[in-house]
Amino acid sequence: SLWIRDGWYPSTGGLVSPNDQPHADTFFEDYGVNPFIDTEDDSLSTFAVDVDTAAYTVMRRFVHDGFLPPDESVRVEEYINFFEQDYLPPTDGPFAIHLEAAPSPYRPEPYYLARVGIQGYETPSEDRQDVVLTFVIDVSGSMGYENRLELVKDALALLVEELRPSDKVGIVTYGDYAEVVLAHTPVGENQWHILRAIAGLRAGGSTYAEAGLVTGYDLATEAFDPEFINRVILCSDGVANVGRTGHEAILRQIRNSAANQIYLTTVGFGMGNYNDILMEKLADNGDGFYTYVDSLKEAERVFVHDLTSTLQVIAKDAK
């Protein structure tokens, strides 16, 4: 444990990096390099169309702190996803496909690089479906470091203030244990009550992420409405140190809910004692997307400016 500002916080090895090195206790998965495969040997390739952007903002955080990002943290597609590509929207159907190709600078002819761009149809904010949101918020001790929990609270307050009266919000927290802080409540005249529940959150204790997600999905299942978009939003630094802590064990607990149209968005906060692997794997297997918030401005981009595209689902199991 470490004494940080106002209390002891658990750590897997220390939040303070030695000798001016990049952030300690930060975990990324090294996927290696995809080999070249001739299409005459294997002509089929698929990819998911979730729009993760976390790798870009993780990189931005490293650069702002004076470091180059670790190689294994770079997922190029998420850098591209972060920026508007200005693809034309579809004239018919849920999405348009844009293709372009050019000779590869990495291999001699006849090798080409092909770019596949997918643009979903744009839903006006007034036409989006109503939502049932379940916030699952990490309030463990590490979330007190760098004011992580305070940024979570500010980000979720921005989101709640953008919701419409018919949307519903429920809140689950986890530290030493999971707790339902707020049963699902229509925003309407209860906005102040929801905001007060968020503002009252305090950091402390260990990190029982498994219990938090299981409780969150149980709450989301109770409030499930097939006429609404049903989404769990996990806000965490990704560290789990109580119960089953690996992503596979936690995923086994939530896969059935994900299959029942309760979508998962994971939102990462903080650096040092940060687990990118868990946050990415959970989103990939929860039929959702993963984003990383490095500032209140980024929270505003995700939860205010891109609110409709963040919440609206236009295709399922698309490859």
XYZ file of C-alpha atoms in Angstrom:
319
model
C 0.000 0.000 0.000
C 0.986 3.622 -0.490
C 0.133 6.778 1.447
C -1.205 9.227 -1.156
C -2.580 12.601 -0.096
C -5.322 11.485 2.243
C -5.001 7.754 2.866
C -3.479 4.360 2.205
C -4.196 2.872 -1.190
C -3.495 -0.677 -2.404
C -1.002 -1.093 -5.209
C 0.564 -3.969 -7.104
C 3.957 -2.340 -6.853
C 3.707 1.415 -6.523
C 2.004 4.324 -8.226
C 5.163 6.442 -8.275
C 7.423 5.538 -11.201
C 11.140 5.192 -10.375
C 13.860 7.188 -12.108
C 11.518 9.234 -14.281
C 10.323 6.153 -16.152
C 6.829 5.930 -17.682
C 3.986 5.076 -15.351
C 4.453 2.012 -13.152
C 1.875 -0.781 -12.869
C 0.381 -0.053 -16.299
C -0.679 -3.137 -18.243
C -1.067 -3.520 -22.018
C -1.302 -6.657 -24.129
C 1.359 -7.187 -26.766
C -0.506 -8.590 -29.777
C 2.664 -8.869 -31.830
C 2.710 -8.211 -35.578
C 0.258 -9.770 -38.005
C 2.120 -11.749 -40.679
C 1.548 -11.256 -44.394
C -0.846 -13.895 -45.746
C -1.398 -14.405 -49.463
C -5.049 -14.145 -50.465
C -4.607 -17.188 -52.682
C -4.030 -19.118 -49.452
C -6.689 -17.403 -47.337
C -9.125 -15.047 -49.054
C -11.437 -14.440 -46.079
C -10.831 -11.691 -43.542
C -13.292 -10.275 -41.022
C -13.096 -7.491 -38.467
C -15.484 -6.134 -35.902
C -16.962 -2.663 -36.369
C -16.892 -1.400 -32.793
C -15.350 2.065 -32.651
C -12.805 1.973 -29.828
C -10.687 5.111 -29.419
C -8.863 4.463 -26.124
C -5.391 3.814 -27.556
C -5.224 7.335 -28.980
C -6.080 9.137 -25.736
C -3.801 6.782 -23.784
C -1.004 7.856 -26.136
C -1.946 11.492 -25.644
C -1.731 11.071 -21.888
C 1.777 9.570 -22.149
C 2.934 12.369 -24.450
C 1.484 15.082 -22.210
C 3.369 13.502 -19.311
C 6.622 13.636 -21.292
C 6.905 10.003 -22.394
C 6.533 8.022 -25.585
C 3.756 5.429 -25.283
C 4.769 1.775 -24.920
C 4.762 -0.067 -28.248
C 2.178 -2.554 -27.008
C -0.267 0.274 -26.189
C -0.504 1.313 -29.862
C -3.578 -0.005 -31.680
C -3.484 1.887 -34.944
C -7.181 1.468 -35.777
C -8.092 3.323 -32.568
C -5.897 6.252 -33.565
C -7.784 6.404 -36.870
C -11.167 5.957 -35.177
C -10.551 8.971 -32.956
C -10.701 11.391 -35.890
C -13.589 12.218 -38.190
C -12.930 10.628 -41.577
C -15.665 12.555 -43.410
C -17.044 9.474 -45.135
C -20.336 10.084 -46.886
C -23.274 8.601 -44.971
C -25.362 5.813 -46.530
C -28.246 6.646 -48.822
C -29.870 3.297 -48.048
C -29.343 0.770 -45.250
C -27.588 1.112 -41.900
C -24.089 1.870 -43.201
C -22.043 2.728 -46.271
C -18.765 1.069 -47.214
C -15.922 3.109 -48.720
C -12.989 1.348 -50.356
C -9.667 2.576 -51.643
C -6.377 0.861 -52.426
C -2.843 1.684 -53.496
C 0.419 -0.180 -54.107
C 1.997 -1.169 -50.804
C 5.183 0.706 -49.863
C 6.170 -2.295 -47.719
C 6.073 -5.068 -50.319
C 6.838 -5.183 -54.038
C 4.075 -5.476 -56.618
C 1.545 -7.020 -56.856
C 0.851 -6.231 -53.159
C -1.646 -3.507 -52.352
C -2.890 -1.883 -49.186
C -6.674 -1.624 -49.030
C -8.594 0.664 -46.728
C -12.155 -0.235 -45.765
C -14.140 2.664 -44.300
C -17.545 2.127 -42.719
C -19.924 5.013 -42.060
C -23.121 4.329 -40.149
C -26.217 6.379 -40.697
C -26.427 9.478 -38.546
C -29.333 9.613 -36.122
C -30.510 13.109 -35.152
C -30.347 13.510 -31.376
C -34.102 13.993 -31.187
C -34.657 10.655 -32.947
C -32.433 8.409 -30.837
C -34.036 5.710 -28.730
C -34.538 6.243 -25.017
C -31.886 4.591 -22.853
C -31.627 2.606 -19.640
C -28.126 3.327 -18.325
C -26.423 1.487 -15.483
C -23.308 3.246 -14.208
C -20.838 0.807 -12.621
C -18.296 2.996 -10.853
C -14.969 1.948 -9.350
C -14.650 3.721 -5.982
C -11.597 1.774 -4.750
C -8.627 3.490 -3.155
C -6.667 3.823 -6.391
C -9.478 5.965 -7.800
C -8.557 8.624 -5.241
C -5.174 9.042 -6.891
C -4.867 11.884 -9.465
C -8.480 12.847 -8.675
C -9.624 9.974 -10.906
C -12.964 9.595 -9.175
C -13.551 13.339 -9.336
C -13.076 13.221 -13.121
C -15.493 10.262 -13.290
C -18.062 12.255 -11.333
C -17.643 15.311 -13.557
C -17.903 13.154 -16.711
C -21.064 11.375 -15.579
C -22.623 14.673 -14.478
C -22.074 15.974 -18.023
C -23.776 12.863 -19.371
C -26.777 13.055 -17.043
C -27.333 16.708 -17.898
C -27.597 15.733 -21.600
C -30.123 12.942 -21.074
C -33.801 13.395 -21.840
C -36.531 13.118 -19.168
C -37.619 9.637 -20.248
C -34.118 8.128 -19.962
C -33.361 6.084 -16.841
C -30.200 5.883 -14.729
C -29.083 3.351 -12.113
C -25.796 3.438 -10.166
C -23.649 0.616 -8.754
C -20.315 1.184 -7.013
C -17.606 -1.244 -6.007
C -14.607 -1.114 -3.691
C -14.378 -3.730 -0.947
C -17.860 -4.814 -2.041
C -20.516 -3.903 -4.613
C -23.405 -1.641 -3.663
C -26.505 -0.402 -5.472
C -26.375 3.338 -4.828
C -29.384 4.211 -6.981
C -32.081 1.985 -8.463
C -33.036 2.910 -11.998
C -34.685 6.306 -11.934
C -36.201 8.345 -14.792
C -34.176 11.500 -15.308
C -37.199 13.813 -15.615
C -37.774 15.571 -12.287
C -35.137 13.345 -10.630
C -32.063 14.793 -12.343
C -30.932 16.562 -9.157
C -31.316 13.299 -7.204
C -29.117 11.421 -9.697
C -26.505 14.183 -9.699
C -26.480 14.244 -5.894
C -25.865 10.477 -5.795
C -22.910 10.896 -8.174
C -21.486 13.851 -6.268
C -21.593 11.901 -2.997
C -19.232 9.119 -4.135
C -15.979 8.710 -2.188
C -12.880 6.595 -2.908
C -11.482 3.958 -0.551
C -10.845 0.245 -0.119
C -9.842 -2.584 -2.419
C -11.129 -3.334 -5.932
C -13.808 -6.013 -6.264
C -14.457 -5.450 -9.989
C -16.131 -8.817 -10.517
C -18.770 -8.085 -7.870
C -19.336 -4.609 -9.291
C -19.984 -5.849 -12.813
C -22.136 -8.788 -11.711
C -24.250 -6.496 -9.518
C -24.421 -3.914 -12.310
C -25.628 -6.447 -14.859
C -28.139 -7.854 -12.378
C -29.529 -4.351 -11.880
C -29.545 -3.730 -15.643
C -31.373 -7.027 -16.210
C -34.072 -6.086 -13.694
C -34.611 -2.766 -15.477
C -34.291 -4.169 -19.018
C -36.737 -2.642 -21.482
C -36.764 -4.004 -25.056
C -38.067 -0.643 -26.313
C -35.000 1.149 -24.889
C -31.266 0.905 -25.499
C -29.920 -0.916 -22.447
C -26.300 -0.122 -21.633
C -23.866 -0.640 -18.763
C -21.164 2.047 -18.476
C -18.104 0.934 -16.484
C -15.853 3.725 -15.181
C -12.570 2.450 -13.746
C -8.787 2.374 -13.883
C -9.178 -1.302 -14.776
C -7.383 -2.684 -11.738
C -8.971 -5.639 -9.927
C -7.413 -7.137 -6.794
C -10.275 -8.925 -4.997
C -12.246 -11.960 -6.186
C -11.626 -13.213 -9.713
C -9.431 -10.555 -11.272
C -8.736 -11.863 -14.788
C -10.858 -10.752 -17.716
C -11.811 -14.312 -18.691
C -13.325 -15.071 -15.277
C -15.224 -11.784 -15.191
C -16.377 -12.217 -18.800
C -17.935 -15.566 -17.974
C -20.141 -13.709 -15.516
C -21.418 -11.134 -18.017
C -21.505 -12.925 -21.396
C -25.138 -13.999 -21.069
C -26.228 -10.443 -20.316
C -24.276 -9.126 -23.289
C -26.035 -11.693 -25.468
C -29.372 -10.346 -24.207
C -28.869 -6.881 -25.685
C -27.384 -5.194 -22.626
C -24.396 -3.432 -24.141
C -21.201 -2.499 -22.294
C -19.157 0.677 -22.586
C -15.866 0.782 -20.669
C -14.384 4.171 -19.843
C -10.817 4.253 -18.528
C -9.386 6.836 -16.139
C -5.915 7.493 -14.719
C -2.416 6.306 -15.569
C -0.087 4.292 -13.384
C -1.877 1.399 -11.709
C -3.959 1.198 -14.906
C -5.089 -1.994 -16.680
C -5.801 -1.371 -20.359
C -6.088 -5.114 -21.013
C -9.103 -5.624 -18.753
C -10.964 -2.577 -20.047
C -10.432 -3.519 -23.705
C -11.338 -7.200 -23.268
C -14.507 -6.414 -21.341
C -15.734 -4.003 -24.017
C -14.871 -6.372 -26.869
C -16.847 -9.181 -25.277
C -19.660 -7.003 -23.961
C -20.806 -5.892 -27.417
C -19.669 -2.366 -26.716
C -16.710 -0.048 -27.076
C -13.768 1.180 -25.020
C -12.720 4.777 -24.587
C -10.180 6.471 -22.329
C -10.840 9.858 -20.747
C -7.705 11.865 -20.046
C -9.394 15.201 -19.353
C -12.746 16.847 -18.795
C -12.572 18.088 -22.391
C -12.393 14.475 -23.593
C -15.330 13.575 -21.332
C -17.290 16.386 -22.943
C -16.440 15.049 -26.411
C -17.615 11.532 -25.540
C -20.635 12.286 -23.375
C -21.918 15.567 -24.806
C -20.863 16.143 -28.423
C -20.934 12.452 -29.403
C -23.753 11.443 -27.058
C -26.130 10.046 -29.679
C -23.473 7.981 -31.452
C -22.193 6.863 -28.049
C -25.584 5.482 -27.025
C -27.360 4.571 -30.272
C -26.975 1.038 -31.669
C -27.490 0.733 -35.440
C -26.161 -2.806 -36.012
C -25.523 -5.930 -33.946
C -22.936 -8.696 -34.479
C -21.663 -6.902 -37.580
C -18.468 -8.127 -39.219
